[in-house]
Amino acid sequence: MAKVMVKGTEAIGEAAIRAGCRHFFGYPITPQSELPEYMSKRLPEVGGVFLQTESEVATVNMLYGAACTGKRVMTSTSSPGFSLMMEGVSYMACAKLPAVFVNVVRGGPGLGDIQPAQGDYWQATKGGGHGDYRLIVLAPSTVQEAVDLTVLAFDLSDKYRTPALILADGMLGQMMEPVEFPEFRDLSTLPDHSDWALTGAKGREPHIVTSFDIDPYNLEKMNLELVEIYKEIEKNEVRWEEYRTEDADIVITAFGTVARIAKSVVDMAREDGIKVGLFRPITVWPYPYEPLEKLADKVEMFFDVEMNMGQMLEDVKLAVKGKKPIKFYSRMGGVVPTPNEIYDALKKEIGR
């Protein structure tokens, strides 16, 4: 299939439709408003349903209801909006409902601004709402990868009955790049959820989808079932990329937009004879602890770069286990670091 030039937010929307999503609920918030706008035009063309809600709180609860039918459902938002959804996200995780969320992260905390940032990492990877739960969290670094990971998010969410999150940012959402879209998924081949979905109980016993149980022992059992699901996800779904790490003395760790910038830094350093590589987690949950730990056995230093105060840095430290030093560089509040400033900061750390 020929490549087309498309904006990141719109690419995610088209990928979702081709993955079988026919139900989208959303509320506009910069810098992701083009995604619901695109879905409002595109979904009716394929027999789908778009509904603009009155708030993000309404959005997540409508998503909850639609997900109960076993259909592929989706919403998108940006940082403050995702915070408003947290109660419903926790409910959906406990009820074991598949759904895909997209957070096009902007600068914060608070109302912040509309520029790219990565300050929602903790919220995304540590749960974000109340209770013991996880989301499958995928962090694309290109528009093509955003397309590919959106399709994967639906498949993984269905497979494990766990909500999945695309953790993007304002730069990825607004940039345009050539992408190749997958073929349309045949809706009749999508996973069969008839053993639990709410589709009308005529001729069968009623199904119950809930995140509530007044008996603490029953609720503990529900929690333990989730724990087993998360163990399976950690076992089977860890994804990452390594770039020029084979002989690297220094490895940059970065995710999302910063990782694509860091690739340029790696190439700049190599031109100057400095052996630098890049380790990029694609799933930021489950995090690729083991492959990063293996790198710690052969490199001299890690250099973590993020657009936040060092949120992924905690996971890097857990992976490295104190085997090698880890230095850190960041910009916050919507400021995007340039390759030159990252490279200058790296040279300063190594005395070059």
Short mmCIF file of C-alpha atoms in Angstrom, two decimals:
data_model
loop_
_atom_site.label_atom_id
_atom_site.label_comp_id
_atom_site.label_asym_id
_atom_site.label_seq_id
_atom_site.Cartn_x
_atom_site.Cartn_y
_atom_site.Cartn_z
CA MET A 1 0.00 0.00 0.00
CA ALA A 2 1.27 3.48 -0.89
CA LYS A 3 2.38 5.81 1.86
CA VAL A 4 0.38 8.95 2.62
CA MET A 5 1.38 12.14 4.41
CA VAL A 6 -0.73 12.50 7.53
CA LYS A 7 -0.75 14.24 10.92
CA GLY A 8 -0.05 12.10 13.99
CA THR A 9 -3.45 12.49 15.65
CA GLU A 10 -5.30 11.71 12.44
CA ALA A 11 -3.03 8.74 11.75
CA ILE A 12 -3.95 7.26 15.12
CA GLY A 13 -7.64 7.72 14.33
CA GLU A 14 -7.42 6.03 10.94
CA ALA A 15 -5.36 3.18 12.41
CA ALA A 16 -8.04 2.64 15.06
CA ILE A 17 -10.76 2.42 12.42
CA ARG A 18 -8.75 -0.07 10.40
CA ALA A 19 -8.19 -2.10 13.57
CA GLY A 20 -11.96 -2.46 13.97
CA CYS A 21 -12.88 0.46 16.24
CA ARG A 22 -16.38 1.73 15.44
CA HIS A 23 -17.19 3.60 18.66
CA PHE A 24 -15.42 6.76 19.78
CA PHE A 25 -16.34 9.05 22.65
CA GLY A 26 -14.35 12.21 23.25
CA TYR A 27 -14.06 15.81 24.28
CA PRO A 28 -11.79 18.41 22.62
CA ILE A 29 -8.58 19.47 24.32
CA THR A 30 -5.39 20.79 22.71
CA PRO A 31 -3.13 19.33 21.32
CA GLN A 32 -5.26 16.30 20.40
CA SER A 33 -8.50 17.88 19.20
CA GLU A 34 -7.81 16.88 15.58
CA LEU A 35 -8.24 13.24 16.56
CA PRO A 36 -11.90 13.45 17.66
CA GLU A 37 -12.52 15.88 14.80
CA TYR A 38 -11.19 13.28 12.38
CA MET A 39 -13.25 10.52 13.97
CA SER A 40 -16.40 12.66 13.80
CA LYS A 41 -16.04 12.77 10.02
CA ARG A 42 -14.61 9.33 9.39
CA LEU A 43 -16.61 6.99 11.63
CA PRO A 44 -20.01 7.66 10.01
CA GLU A 45 -18.43 6.73 6.67
CA VAL A 46 -17.74 3.19 7.94
CA GLY A 47 -20.95 2.72 9.90
CA GLY A 48 -19.42 3.74 13.21
CA VAL A 49 -20.53 6.04 16.02
CA PHE A 50 -18.85 9.25 17.16
CA LEU A 51 -20.17 11.11 20.17
CA GLN A 52 -18.76 14.35 21.56
CA THR A 53 -19.39 14.26 25.28
CA GLU A 54 -19.94 17.11 27.71
CA SER A 55 -16.74 16.36 29.65
CA GLU A 56 -13.93 13.87 30.10
CA VAL A 57 -15.77 12.37 33.06
CA ALA A 58 -18.73 11.66 30.80
CA THR A 59 -16.36 10.32 28.14
CA VAL A 60 -14.83 7.59 30.27
CA ASN A 61 -18.20 6.46 31.60
CA MET A 62 -19.66 6.24 28.10
CA LEU A 63 -16.56 4.30 27.09
CA TYR A 64 -17.18 1.98 30.05
CA GLY A 65 -20.73 1.31 28.90
CA ALA A 66 -19.77 0.71 25.28
CA ALA A 67 -16.87 -1.55 26.26
CA CYS A 68 -19.31 -3.74 28.19
CA THR A 69 -20.79 -4.81 24.83
CA GLY A 70 -17.46 -6.31 23.75
CA LYS A 71 -16.97 -3.89 20.86
CA ARG A 72 -13.69 -2.13 20.13
CA VAL A 73 -13.94 1.32 21.70
CA MET A 74 -11.60 4.27 22.03
CA THR A 75 -11.10 7.77 23.34
CA SER A 76 -8.35 10.37 23.17
CA THR A 77 -7.43 13.31 25.36
CA SER A 78 -4.52 15.33 26.70
CA SER A 79 -3.01 15.48 30.16
CA PRO A 80 -5.63 17.36 32.28
CA GLY A 81 -8.38 15.50 30.47
CA PHE A 82 -6.81 12.13 31.20
CA SER A 83 -6.62 13.04 34.89
CA LEU A 84 -10.38 13.61 34.86
CA MET A 85 -10.87 10.11 33.47
CA MET A 86 -8.91 8.32 36.18
CA GLU A 87 -11.86 7.08 38.26
CA GLY A 88 -13.44 5.47 35.23
CA VAL A 89 -10.13 4.01 34.06
CA SER A 90 -9.77 2.25 37.42
CA TYR A 91 -13.33 0.94 37.16
CA MET A 92 -12.68 -0.41 33.66
CA ALA A 93 -9.42 -2.08 34.67
CA CYS A 94 -11.12 -3.83 37.58
CA ALA A 95 -14.07 -4.85 35.40
CA LYS A 96 -11.57 -6.29 32.88
CA LEU A 97 -12.87 -4.25 29.96
CA PRO A 98 -10.85 -3.87 26.76
CA ALA A 99 -10.53 -0.28 25.54
CA VAL A 100 -7.89 1.99 24.04
CA PHE A 101 -7.01 5.39 25.49
CA VAL A 102 -4.76 7.94 23.78
CA ASN A 103 -3.01 10.61 25.85
CA VAL A 104 -1.30 13.27 23.73
CA VAL A 105 0.72 14.65 26.62
CA ARG A 106 1.21 18.39 27.10
CA GLY A 107 3.16 20.51 29.56
CA GLY A 108 2.15 20.51 33.21
CA PRO A 109 1.50 20.20 36.07
CA GLY A 110 -1.81 21.97 36.49
CA LEU A 111 -3.39 23.52 33.43
CA GLY A 112 0.14 23.87 32.06
CA ASP A 113 0.43 24.71 28.37
CA ILE A 114 -0.19 23.04 25.01
CA GLN A 115 3.42 22.15 24.18
CA PRO A 116 4.91 18.60 24.10
CA ALA A 117 5.92 16.99 27.37
CA GLN A 118 6.40 13.62 29.05
CA GLY A 119 5.21 14.49 32.54
CA ASP A 120 2.41 11.90 32.56
CA TYR A 121 4.77 8.91 32.67
CA TRP A 122 4.11 8.09 36.31
CA GLN A 123 0.37 8.46 35.85
CA ALA A 124 0.46 6.13 32.86
CA THR A 125 2.80 3.44 34.16
CA LYS A 126 1.90 3.34 37.85
CA GLY A 127 -1.86 3.21 37.43
CA GLY A 128 -2.95 6.83 37.75
CA GLY A 129 -6.23 6.17 39.52
CA HIS A 130 -7.11 4.40 42.76
CA GLY A 131 -6.49 0.76 43.58
CA ASP A 132 -4.10 -1.92 42.32
CA TYR A 133 -4.27 -1.96 38.53
CA ARG A 134 -2.16 -1.52 35.43
CA LEU A 135 -2.59 -0.34 31.87
CA ILE A 136 -0.69 -1.67 28.88
CA VAL A 137 1.26 1.46 27.88
CA LEU A 138 2.80 1.90 24.43
CA ALA A 139 5.06 4.87 23.63
CA PRO A 140 5.52 5.58 19.90
CA SER A 141 8.35 7.76 18.61
CA THR A 142 7.21 8.21 14.99
CA VAL A 143 3.86 8.64 13.28
CA GLN A 144 4.28 5.27 11.57
CA GLU A 145 4.90 3.63 14.91
CA ALA A 146 1.84 5.41 16.32
CA VAL A 147 -0.19 3.69 13.60
CA ASP A 148 1.35 0.29 14.28
CA LEU A 149 1.04 0.56 18.06
CA THR A 150 -2.58 1.70 17.87
CA VAL A 151 -3.47 -1.52 16.08
CA LEU A 152 -1.39 -3.47 18.60
CA ALA A 153 -3.11 -1.69 21.49
CA PHE A 154 -6.51 -2.97 20.38
CA ASP A 155 -5.20 -6.50 19.94
CA LEU A 156 -3.46 -6.60 23.32
CA SER A 157 -6.39 -4.99 25.10
CA ASP A 158 -8.72 -7.65 23.70
CA LYS A 159 -6.28 -10.47 24.40
CA TYR A 160 -5.81 -9.62 28.08
CA ARG A 161 -9.10 -7.81 28.78
CA THR A 162 -7.08 -4.85 30.03
CA PRO A 163 -7.30 -1.20 28.94
CA ALA A 164 -4.37 -0.06 26.81
CA LEU A 165 -2.89 3.42 26.52
CA ILE A 166 -1.03 5.13 23.68
CA LEU A 167 1.32 7.56 25.44
CA ALA A 168 2.15 10.19 22.83
CA ASP A 169 2.93 13.90 23.14
CA GLY A 170 2.06 17.17 21.48
CA MET A 171 4.92 17.00 18.99
CA LEU A 172 4.06 13.52 17.76
CA GLY A 173 0.39 14.43 17.63
CA GLN A 174 0.94 17.52 15.48
CA MET A 175 3.76 16.47 13.17
CA MET A 176 3.14 15.08 9.69
CA GLU A 177 5.04 12.11 8.31
CA PRO A 178 4.51 9.57 5.53
CA VAL A 179 2.87 6.40 6.82
CA GLU A 180 1.59 3.13 5.45
CA PHE A 181 -1.75 2.07 6.89
CA PRO A 182 -2.72 -1.57 7.39
CA GLU A 183 -5.64 -3.15 5.58
CA PHE A 184 -9.07 -2.91 7.18
CA ARG A 185 -9.69 -5.63 9.73
CA ASP A 186 -12.66 -7.87 8.94
CA LEU A 187 -15.01 -7.19 11.86
CA SER A 188 -16.24 -10.79 11.80
CA THR A 189 -12.72 -11.95 12.69
CA LEU A 190 -12.39 -9.81 15.82
CA PRO A 191 -12.18 -11.63 19.19
CA ASP A 192 -15.41 -13.22 20.40
CA HIS A 193 -16.44 -11.81 23.79
CA SER A 194 -19.83 -13.49 23.92
CA ASP A 195 -18.87 -15.31 27.14
CA TRP A 196 -18.93 -12.05 29.13
CA ALA A 197 -20.23 -9.16 26.99
CA LEU A 198 -23.57 -7.50 27.70
CA THR A 199 -25.58 -8.12 24.53
CA GLY A 200 -29.04 -8.96 25.91
CA ALA A 201 -29.73 -12.04 28.01
CA LYS A 202 -32.55 -13.56 25.99
CA GLY A 203 -31.95 -17.29 25.82
CA ARG A 204 -29.00 -17.29 28.23
CA GLU A 205 -28.00 -16.50 31.80
CA PRO A 206 -27.34 -12.78 32.41
CA HIS A 207 -23.74 -11.56 32.35
CA ILE A 208 -22.50 -9.19 35.04
CA VAL A 209 -19.70 -6.68 34.42
CA THR A 210 -18.72 -4.88 37.61
CA SER A 211 -15.82 -3.52 39.61
CA PHE A 212 -17.67 -3.76 42.92
CA ASP A 213 -17.99 -6.45 45.57
CA ILE A 214 -18.96 -5.67 49.16
CA ASP A 215 -17.25 -8.85 50.39
CA PRO A 216 -13.53 -8.08 50.87
CA TYR A 217 -12.55 -11.69 50.21
CA ASN A 218 -14.32 -11.64 46.87
CA LEU A 219 -12.71 -8.31 46.02
CA GLU A 220 -9.32 -9.73 46.94
CA LYS A 221 -10.01 -12.60 44.54
CA MET A 222 -10.75 -10.06 41.80
CA ASN A 223 -7.45 -8.35 42.57
CA LEU A 224 -5.55 -11.63 42.41
CA GLU A 225 -7.09 -12.39 39.02
CA LEU A 226 -5.77 -9.05 37.79
CA VAL A 227 -2.33 -9.84 39.21
CA GLU A 228 -2.20 -13.03 37.16
CA ILE A 229 -3.18 -11.15 34.02
CA TYR A 230 -0.43 -8.60 34.62
CA LYS A 231 2.13 -11.37 35.13
CA GLU A 232 1.21 -12.79 31.73
CA ILE A 233 1.55 -9.36 30.13
CA GLU A 234 4.97 -8.88 31.72
CA LYS A 235 6.01 -12.32 30.51
CA ASN A 236 4.85 -11.96 26.90
CA GLU A 237 4.54 -8.33 25.83
CA VAL A 238 7.75 -6.46 26.66
CA ARG A 239 8.97 -4.46 23.66
CA TRP A 240 12.00 -2.23 23.16
CA GLU A 241 14.47 -0.97 20.57
CA GLU A 242 18.26 -0.78 20.71
CA TYR A 243 20.21 1.49 18.38
CA ARG A 244 23.97 1.09 17.97
CA THR A 245 24.39 -0.54 21.38
CA GLU A 246 26.56 -3.45 20.19
CA ASP A 247 29.86 -1.77 21.08
CA ALA A 248 28.56 1.21 23.05
CA ASP A 249 30.38 2.54 26.10
CA ILE A 250 27.54 4.96 26.87
CA VAL A 251 23.84 4.23 26.42
CA ILE A 252 21.19 6.93 26.26
CA THR A 253 17.82 5.88 27.65
CA ALA A 254 14.79 7.74 26.31
CA PHE A 255 11.23 7.10 25.16
CA GLY A 256 8.81 8.60 22.66
CA THR A 257 9.72 11.87 20.95
CA VAL A 258 12.91 12.31 22.96
CA ALA A 259 14.15 8.93 21.76
CA ARG A 260 13.98 10.00 18.10
CA ILE A 261 15.95 13.13 19.01
CA ALA A 262 18.44 10.97 20.91
CA LYS A 263 19.13 8.91 17.77
CA SER A 264 20.63 12.04 16.22
CA VAL A 265 22.75 12.50 19.33
CA VAL A 266 24.05 8.94 18.98
CA ASP A 267 25.07 9.60 15.38
CA MET A 268 26.72 12.91 16.30
CA ALA A 269 28.73 11.24 19.04
CA ARG A 270 29.77 8.38 16.76
CA GLU A 271 31.10 10.91 14.22
CA ASP A 272 33.33 12.27 17.01
CA GLY A 273 34.54 8.80 17.95
CA ILE A 274 32.41 8.47 21.11
CA LYS A 275 30.72 5.08 21.29
CA VAL A 276 27.16 5.95 22.23
CA GLY A 277 24.00 3.86 21.77
CA LEU A 278 20.30 4.22 22.51
CA PHE A 279 17.92 2.05 24.51
CA ARG A 280 14.26 2.90 23.86
CA PRO A 281 11.41 1.18 25.69
CA ILE A 282 8.40 0.78 23.41
CA THR A 283 6.26 -0.66 26.17
CA VAL A 284 6.79 1.61 29.15
CA TRP A 285 4.55 -0.83 30.95
CA PRO A 286 5.51 -3.59 31.01
CA TYR A 287 8.97 -2.03 31.23
CA PRO A 288 11.95 -3.85 29.61
CA TYR A 289 13.95 -4.25 32.81
CA GLU A 290 15.86 -7.40 31.84
CA PRO A 291 17.28 -6.27 28.48
CA LEU A 292 18.36 -2.96 30.02
CA GLU A 293 20.03 -4.81 32.89
CA LYS A 294 21.98 -6.89 30.36
CA LEU A 295 23.36 -3.70 28.84
CA ALA A 296 24.51 -2.63 32.30
CA ASP A 297 26.90 -5.57 32.31
CA LYS A 298 28.87 -4.25 29.33
CA VAL A 299 28.58 -0.44 29.16
CA GLU A 300 30.32 2.22 31.25
CA MET A 301 27.51 4.70 31.83
CA PHE A 302 23.86 5.47 31.15
CA PHE A 303 22.50 8.89 30.21
CA ASP A 304 18.76 9.25 30.72
CA VAL A 305 17.01 12.02 28.78
CA GLU A 306 13.36 12.96 29.27
CA MET A 307 10.90 15.83 29.02
CA ASN A 308 10.02 15.63 32.72
CA MET A 309 11.74 15.72 36.10
CA GLY A 310 13.06 12.17 35.77
CA GLN A 311 10.05 9.90 35.91
CA MET A 312 11.36 7.05 33.75
CA LEU A 313 14.68 7.52 35.53
CA GLU A 314 13.25 5.49 38.40
CA ASP A 315 12.67 2.52 36.10
CA VAL A 316 16.14 2.87 34.60
CA LYS A 317 17.61 2.73 38.09
CA LEU A 318 15.55 -0.35 38.93
CA ALA A 319 16.82 -2.06 35.79
CA VAL A 320 20.48 -1.11 36.17
CA LYS A 321 20.52 -2.12 39.87
CA GLY A 322 23.42 0.17 40.71
CA LYS A 323 25.82 -1.65 38.37
CA LYS A 324 26.76 1.50 36.44
CA PRO A 325 26.37 5.26 36.95
CA ILE A 326 23.29 6.97 35.51
CA LYS A 327 23.36 10.63 34.56
CA PHE A 328 20.25 12.64 33.76
CA TYR A 329 19.25 15.53 31.52
CA SER A 330 15.80 17.01 31.02
CA ARG A 331 13.65 19.87 29.84
CA MET A 332 10.19 20.49 31.27
CA GLY A 333 7.08 22.57 30.85
CA GLY A 334 6.79 21.90 27.13
CA VAL A 335 10.38 22.70 26.16
CA VAL A 336 11.77 20.17 23.66
CA PRO A 337 15.52 19.54 23.92
CA THR A 338 17.59 19.83 20.75
CA PRO A 339 20.18 17.25 19.65
CA ASN A 340 22.96 19.78 20.17
CA GLU A 341 22.04 20.62 23.76
CA ILE A 342 21.67 16.95 24.67
CA TYR A 343 25.04 16.20 23.09
CA ASP A 344 26.65 19.15 24.92
CA ALA A 345 25.21 17.88 28.21
CA LEU A 346 26.54 14.39 27.50
CA LYS A 347 30.03 15.68 26.67
CA LYS A 348 30.01 17.68 29.89
CA GLU A 349 29.24 14.53 31.89
CA ILE A 350 32.16 12.64 30.34
CA GLY A 351 34.59 15.58 30.39
CA ARG A 352 34.82 16.16 26.64
#
